[in-house]
mmCIF file of C-alpha atoms and ligand atoms in Angstrom:
data_model
loop_
_atom_site.group_PDB
_atom_site.id
_atom_site.type_symbol
_atom_site.label_atom_id
_atom_site.label_comp_id
_atom_site.label_asym_id
_atom_site.label_seq_id
_atom_site.Cartn_x
_atom_site.Cartn_y
_atom_site.Cartn_z
ATOM 1 C CA MET T 1 97.845 -39.527 6.821
ATOM 2 C CA ILE T 2 100.372 -41.964 8.104
ATOM 3 C CA TYR T 3 99.906 -44.242 4.767
ATOM 4 C CA GLU T 4 100.524 -41.651 2.541
ATOM 5 C CA LYS T 5 104.039 -41.661 3.366
ATOM 6 C CA LYS T 6 104.497 -45.526 3.123
ATOM 7 C CA ASN T 7 104.438 -46.853 -0.549
ATOM 8 C CA LYS T 8 102.601 -49.935 0.042
ATOM 9 C CA ILE T 9 99.192 -51.405 -0.300
ATOM 10 C CA TYR T 10 97.431 -54.141 1.428
ATOM 11 C CA LEU T 11 94.555 -55.678 -0.093
ATOM 12 C CA ILE T 12 92.275 -57.086 2.418
ATOM 13 C CA GLY T 13 88.935 -58.985 2.128
ATOM 14 C CA PHE T 14 87.190 -62.462 2.198
ATOM 15 C CA MET T 15 88.266 -65.477 0.236
ATOM 16 C CA GLY T 16 87.094 -65.315 -3.224
ATOM 17 C CA SER T 17 86.848 -61.442 -3.200
ATOM 18 C CA GLY T 18 89.728 -61.444 -5.957
ATOM 19 C CA LYS T 19 92.383 -59.880 -4.011
ATOM 20 C CA SER T 20 95.417 -61.472 -6.165
ATOM 21 C CA THR T 21 94.060 -60.721 -9.352
ATOM 22 C CA LEU T 22 93.036 -57.357 -8.536
ATOM 23 C CA GLY T 23 96.663 -56.716 -7.033
ATOM 24 C CA LYS T 24 98.632 -57.845 -9.940
ATOM 25 C CA LYS T 25 96.483 -55.489 -12.001
ATOM 26 C CA LEU T 26 97.050 -52.540 -9.888
ATOM 27 C CA ALA T 27 100.381 -53.416 -9.070
ATOM 28 C CA ARG T 28 100.925 -53.261 -12.830
ATOM 29 C CA LEU T 29 99.107 -49.612 -13.103
ATOM 30 C CA LEU T 30 101.270 -48.220 -10.145
ATOM 31 C CA HIS T 31 104.502 -49.339 -11.266
ATOM 32 C CA TYR T 32 104.796 -51.348 -7.992
ATOM 33 C CA ASP T 33 105.803 -54.967 -7.280
ATOM 34 C CA PHE T 34 103.441 -57.197 -6.324
ATOM 35 C CA SER T 35 103.299 -60.138 -3.683
ATOM 36 C CA ASP T 36 100.714 -62.858 -2.836
ATOM 37 C CA LEU T 37 101.092 -63.480 1.190
ATOM 38 C CA ASP T 38 99.160 -67.047 0.468
ATOM 39 C CA GLN T 39 102.126 -67.929 -2.210
ATOM 40 C CA TYR T 40 104.921 -66.189 0.085
ATOM 41 C CA ILE T 41 103.784 -68.398 3.094
ATOM 42 C CA GLU T 42 103.953 -71.517 0.777
ATOM 43 C CA SER T 43 107.333 -70.798 -0.576
ATOM 44 C CA THR T 44 108.482 -70.016 3.017
ATOM 45 C CA ALA T 45 107.365 -73.496 4.073
ATOM 46 C CA ALA T 46 107.900 -75.350 1.201
ATOM 47 C CA ASP T 47 104.501 -76.820 1.330
ATOM 48 C CA SER T 48 101.141 -75.876 0.055
ATOM 49 C CA ILE T 49 98.660 -74.078 2.585
ATOM 50 C CA SER T 50 96.093 -77.358 2.648
ATOM 51 C CA ASN T 51 99.155 -79.196 3.729
ATOM 52 C CA ILE T 52 100.028 -76.773 6.407
ATOM 53 C CA PHE T 53 96.681 -76.648 7.694
ATOM 54 C CA ASP T 54 96.344 -80.726 7.528
ATOM 55 C CA LEU T 55 99.746 -81.359 9.048
ATOM 56 C CA HIS T 56 100.091 -78.585 11.703
ATOM 57 C CA GLY T 57 96.634 -76.970 12.311
ATOM 58 C CA GLU T 58 95.176 -73.237 11.953
ATOM 59 C CA GLU T 59 97.405 -72.024 15.144
ATOM 60 C CA TYR T 60 100.475 -72.747 13.450
ATOM 61 C CA PHE T 61 99.238 -71.526 10.411
ATOM 62 C CA ARG T 62 98.421 -68.541 11.765
ATOM 63 C CA LYS T 63 101.529 -67.924 13.590
ATOM 64 C CA LEU T 64 103.319 -68.475 10.261
ATOM 65 C CA GLU T 65 101.260 -65.980 8.321
ATOM 66 C CA SER T 66 102.051 -63.391 10.709
ATOM 67 C CA LYS T 67 105.613 -63.891 10.555
ATOM 68 C CA CYS T 68 105.594 -63.885 7.000
ATOM 69 C CA LEU T 69 103.639 -60.705 6.840
ATOM 70 C CA ASN T 70 106.082 -58.959 9.070
ATOM 71 C CA ASP T 71 108.883 -60.054 6.343
ATOM 72 C CA PHE T 72 107.070 -57.310 4.346
ATOM 73 C CA ASN T 73 107.742 -54.347 6.640
ATOM 74 C CA ASN T 74 111.138 -53.008 5.279
ATOM 75 C CA GLU T 75 109.411 -53.521 1.302
ATOM 76 C CA THR T 76 108.516 -50.477 -0.472
ATOM 77 C CA TYR T 77 106.382 -49.690 -3.431
ATOM 78 C CA LYS T 78 104.562 -53.046 -3.277
ATOM 79 C CA VAL T 79 100.881 -54.331 -3.574
ATOM 80 C CA ILE T 80 100.246 -57.333 -1.162
ATOM 81 C CA ALA T 81 97.194 -59.493 -1.459
ATOM 82 C CA THR T 82 96.600 -61.029 1.910
ATOM 83 C CA GLY T 83 94.717 -63.942 2.963
ATOM 84 C CA GLY T 84 90.951 -63.891 4.055
ATOM 85 C CA GLY T 85 91.881 -64.423 7.482
ATOM 86 C CA THR T 86 95.089 -62.305 7.869
ATOM 87 C CA PRO T 87 93.615 -59.031 9.308
ATOM 88 C CA CYS T 88 91.753 -61.234 12.090
ATOM 89 C CA PHE T 89 94.651 -62.682 14.082
ATOM 90 C CA HIS T 90 97.682 -61.506 16.047
ATOM 91 C CA GLU T 91 98.332 -58.091 15.584
ATOM 92 C CA ASN T 92 98.154 -58.078 11.978
ATOM 93 C CA MET T 93 95.399 -55.547 11.241
ATOM 94 C CA ASN T 94 97.271 -52.740 13.236
ATOM 95 C CA LEU T 95 100.358 -54.060 11.909
ATOM 96 C CA MET T 96 99.184 -53.077 8.295
ATOM 97 C CA LEU T 97 97.506 -50.029 9.028
ATOM 98 C CA SER T 98 100.913 -48.668 10.280
ATOM 99 C CA GLN T 99 102.876 -49.928 7.426
ATOM 100 C CA GLY T 100 100.807 -48.613 4.388
ATOM 101 C CA CYS T 101 97.402 -48.434 2.906
ATOM 102 C CA CYS T 102 94.786 -50.913 3.465
ATOM 103 C CA VAL T 103 92.102 -51.580 0.951
ATOM 104 C CA TYR T 104 89.250 -53.675 1.758
ATOM 105 C CA ILE T 105 87.477 -55.269 -1.264
ATOM 106 C CA ARG T 106 83.982 -55.540 -0.120
ATOM 107 C CA MET T 107 81.367 -58.245 -1.813
ATOM 108 C CA PRO T 108 78.286 -59.135 -0.844
ATOM 109 C CA GLU T 109 77.798 -62.743 0.531
ATOM 110 C CA GLY T 110 75.829 -63.915 -2.764
ATOM 111 C CA ALA T 111 78.807 -63.125 -5.022
ATOM 112 C CA LEU T 112 81.231 -64.590 -2.745
ATOM 113 C CA LEU T 113 79.170 -67.979 -2.787
ATOM 114 C CA GLU T 114 78.956 -67.961 -6.680
ATOM 115 C CA ARG T 115 83.082 -67.351 -6.730
ATOM 116 C CA LEU T 116 83.951 -70.018 -3.770
ATOM 117 C CA ARG T 117 81.744 -72.618 -4.953
ATOM 118 C CA LYS T 118 84.223 -74.079 -7.589
ATOM 119 C CA ALA T 119 87.337 -73.220 -5.559
ATOM 120 C CA ALA T 120 86.276 -74.777 -2.052
ATOM 121 C CA PRO T 121 88.060 -78.216 -2.504
ATOM 122 C CA LYS T 122 91.152 -76.268 -2.435
ATOM 123 C CA ARG T 123 90.677 -73.892 0.616
ATOM 124 C CA PRO T 124 91.390 -75.941 3.808
ATOM 125 C CA LEU T 125 88.645 -73.787 5.621
ATOM 126 C CA LEU T 126 85.845 -74.839 2.930
ATOM 127 C CA ALA T 127 86.987 -78.072 1.659
ATOM 128 C CA GLY T 128 84.062 -80.828 2.078
ATOM 129 C CA LYS T 129 81.537 -78.526 2.966
ATOM 130 C CA ASP T 130 78.118 -78.805 0.864
ATOM 131 C CA GLU T 131 76.246 -75.736 -0.646
ATOM 132 C CA ALA T 132 74.310 -74.989 2.710
ATOM 133 C CA GLU T 133 77.234 -75.154 5.110
ATOM 134 C CA LEU T 134 79.311 -73.049 2.532
ATOM 135 C CA ARG T 135 76.267 -70.390 2.652
ATOM 136 C CA THR T 136 76.813 -70.636 6.510
ATOM 137 C CA TYR T 137 80.047 -70.427 6.795
ATOM 138 C CA ILE T 138 80.378 -67.342 4.204
ATOM 139 C CA HIS T 139 77.610 -65.873 6.483
ATOM 140 C CA ASP T 140 79.366 -66.556 9.969
ATOM 141 C CA THR T 141 82.803 -65.851 9.156
ATOM 142 C CA LEU T 142 82.280 -62.562 7.026
ATOM 143 C CA GLN T 143 80.059 -61.317 10.143
ATOM 144 C CA ALA T 144 82.662 -61.808 12.366
ATOM 145 C CA ARG T 145 85.379 -60.650 10.392
ATOM 146 C CA GLU T 146 83.955 -57.676 8.738
ATOM 147 C CA GLU T 147 84.487 -55.529 11.679
ATOM 148 C CA THR T 148 88.157 -55.839 11.307
ATOM 149 C CA TYR T 149 88.305 -55.467 7.559
ATOM 150 C CA LEU T 150 86.339 -52.183 7.814
ATOM 151 C CA LYS T 151 89.179 -50.521 9.646
ATOM 152 C CA SER T 152 90.815 -49.995 6.399
ATOM 153 C CA HIS T 153 91.513 -46.842 5.129
ATOM 154 C CA LEU T 154 89.299 -47.560 1.847
ATOM 155 C CA VAL T 155 86.646 -49.463 1.474
ATOM 156 C CA ILE T 156 85.913 -50.209 -2.346
ATOM 157 C CA ASP T 157 82.889 -52.293 -3.529
ATOM 158 C CA GLY T 158 84.425 -55.314 -5.208
ATOM 159 C CA VAL T 159 81.475 -55.895 -7.889
ATOM 160 C CA SER T 160 81.253 -52.489 -9.120
ATOM 161 C CA LEU T 161 84.758 -51.711 -8.939
ATOM 162 C CA SER T 162 86.859 -50.095 -11.766
ATOM 163 C CA MET T 163 90.371 -51.018 -11.690
ATOM 164 C CA PRO T 164 91.578 -47.376 -13.691
ATOM 165 C CA SER T 165 89.643 -45.415 -11.082
ATOM 166 C CA LEU T 166 90.918 -47.147 -8.203
ATOM 167 C CA ALA T 167 94.317 -46.639 -9.164
ATOM 168 C CA GLN T 168 93.901 -43.242 -9.782
ATOM 169 C CA ILE T 169 92.773 -42.885 -6.071
ATOM 170 C CA LEU T 170 95.724 -44.744 -5.220
ATOM 171 C CA LYS T 171 98.208 -42.724 -7.083
ATOM 172 C CA SER T 172 96.967 -39.470 -5.588
ATOM 173 C CA LYS T 173 97.709 -40.720 -2.071
ATOM 174 C CA MET T 174 100.642 -42.824 -2.456
ATOM 175 C CA MET T 175 104.160 -41.927 -3.636
ATOM 176 C CA GLU T 176 104.967 -42.271 -7.075
ATOM 177 C CA ARG T 177 107.619 -44.690 -7.844
ATOM 178 C CA THR T 178 111.114 -42.688 -9.124
ATOM 179 C CA HIS T 179 113.123 -45.916 -9.412
HETATM 180 C C1 S3P O 201 91.947 -68.118 4.442
HETATM 181 C C2 S3P O 201 92.196 -67.671 3.456
HETATM 182 C C3 S3P O 201 93.085 -67.813 2.766
HETATM 183 C C4 S3P O 201 94.231 -68.755 2.916
HETATM 184 C C5 S3P O 201 93.842 -69.660 4.037
HETATM 185 C C6 S3P O 201 93.066 -69.104 5.016
HETATM 186 C C7 S3P O 201 91.009 -67.622 5.757
HETATM 187 O O1 S3P O 201 93.569 -66.970 1.679
HETATM 188 O O2 S3P O 201 95.086 -67.676 4.163
HETATM 189 O O3 S3P O 201 93.361 -70.559 3.444
HETATM 190 O O4 S3P O 201 91.407 -67.751 6.961
HETATM 191 O O5 S3P O 201 90.084 -67.141 5.051
HETATM 192 P P1 S3P O 201 92.560 -66.179 0.173
HETATM 193 O O6 S3P O 201 91.570 -65.285 0.956
HETATM 194 O O7 S3P O 201 93.631 -65.658 -0.430
HETATM 195 O O8 S3P O 201 91.638 -67.471 -0.345
#
């Protein structure tokens, strides 16, 4: 497998699937560094994701997101939590598949709805949606995106996920950090 030679892990999944929280834990267990793509975009743009969407629109955001994703190409020993839309725009999924191990944290729609209810106002694509609109958005967007997410090297059930066993699986596949 190509990704076994690359010591980089991309966490992939819908908004609210826990990529950042899991990514930090996973990085600690593997002794890898951790980066959150959304945070990196915000520091690069010196602005929040919400403001970038408001001021420049989604197309601009997707270009910036792709550029920022490419900034990690030469990095090693890194766990990267991507944004929910990252794999589905430009050539990002193919890039990640060639650059490292892609892990899809899969979550059922109901669990995503539970988790996103509170967090919706902070997310530009969800802000202002009522319960029914949020449910419909999650359903439709997951349907559209999942085909891409499922190209990942590993698909993990986000509900029953055991972090030590995920770390173990990845340890057996990735290069150990020696420095
Ligand atoms: C988005 C997900 C967000 C962020 C942006 C767009 C999406 O990231 O990149 O709001 O298109 O699903 P999280 O998945 O980390 O919330």
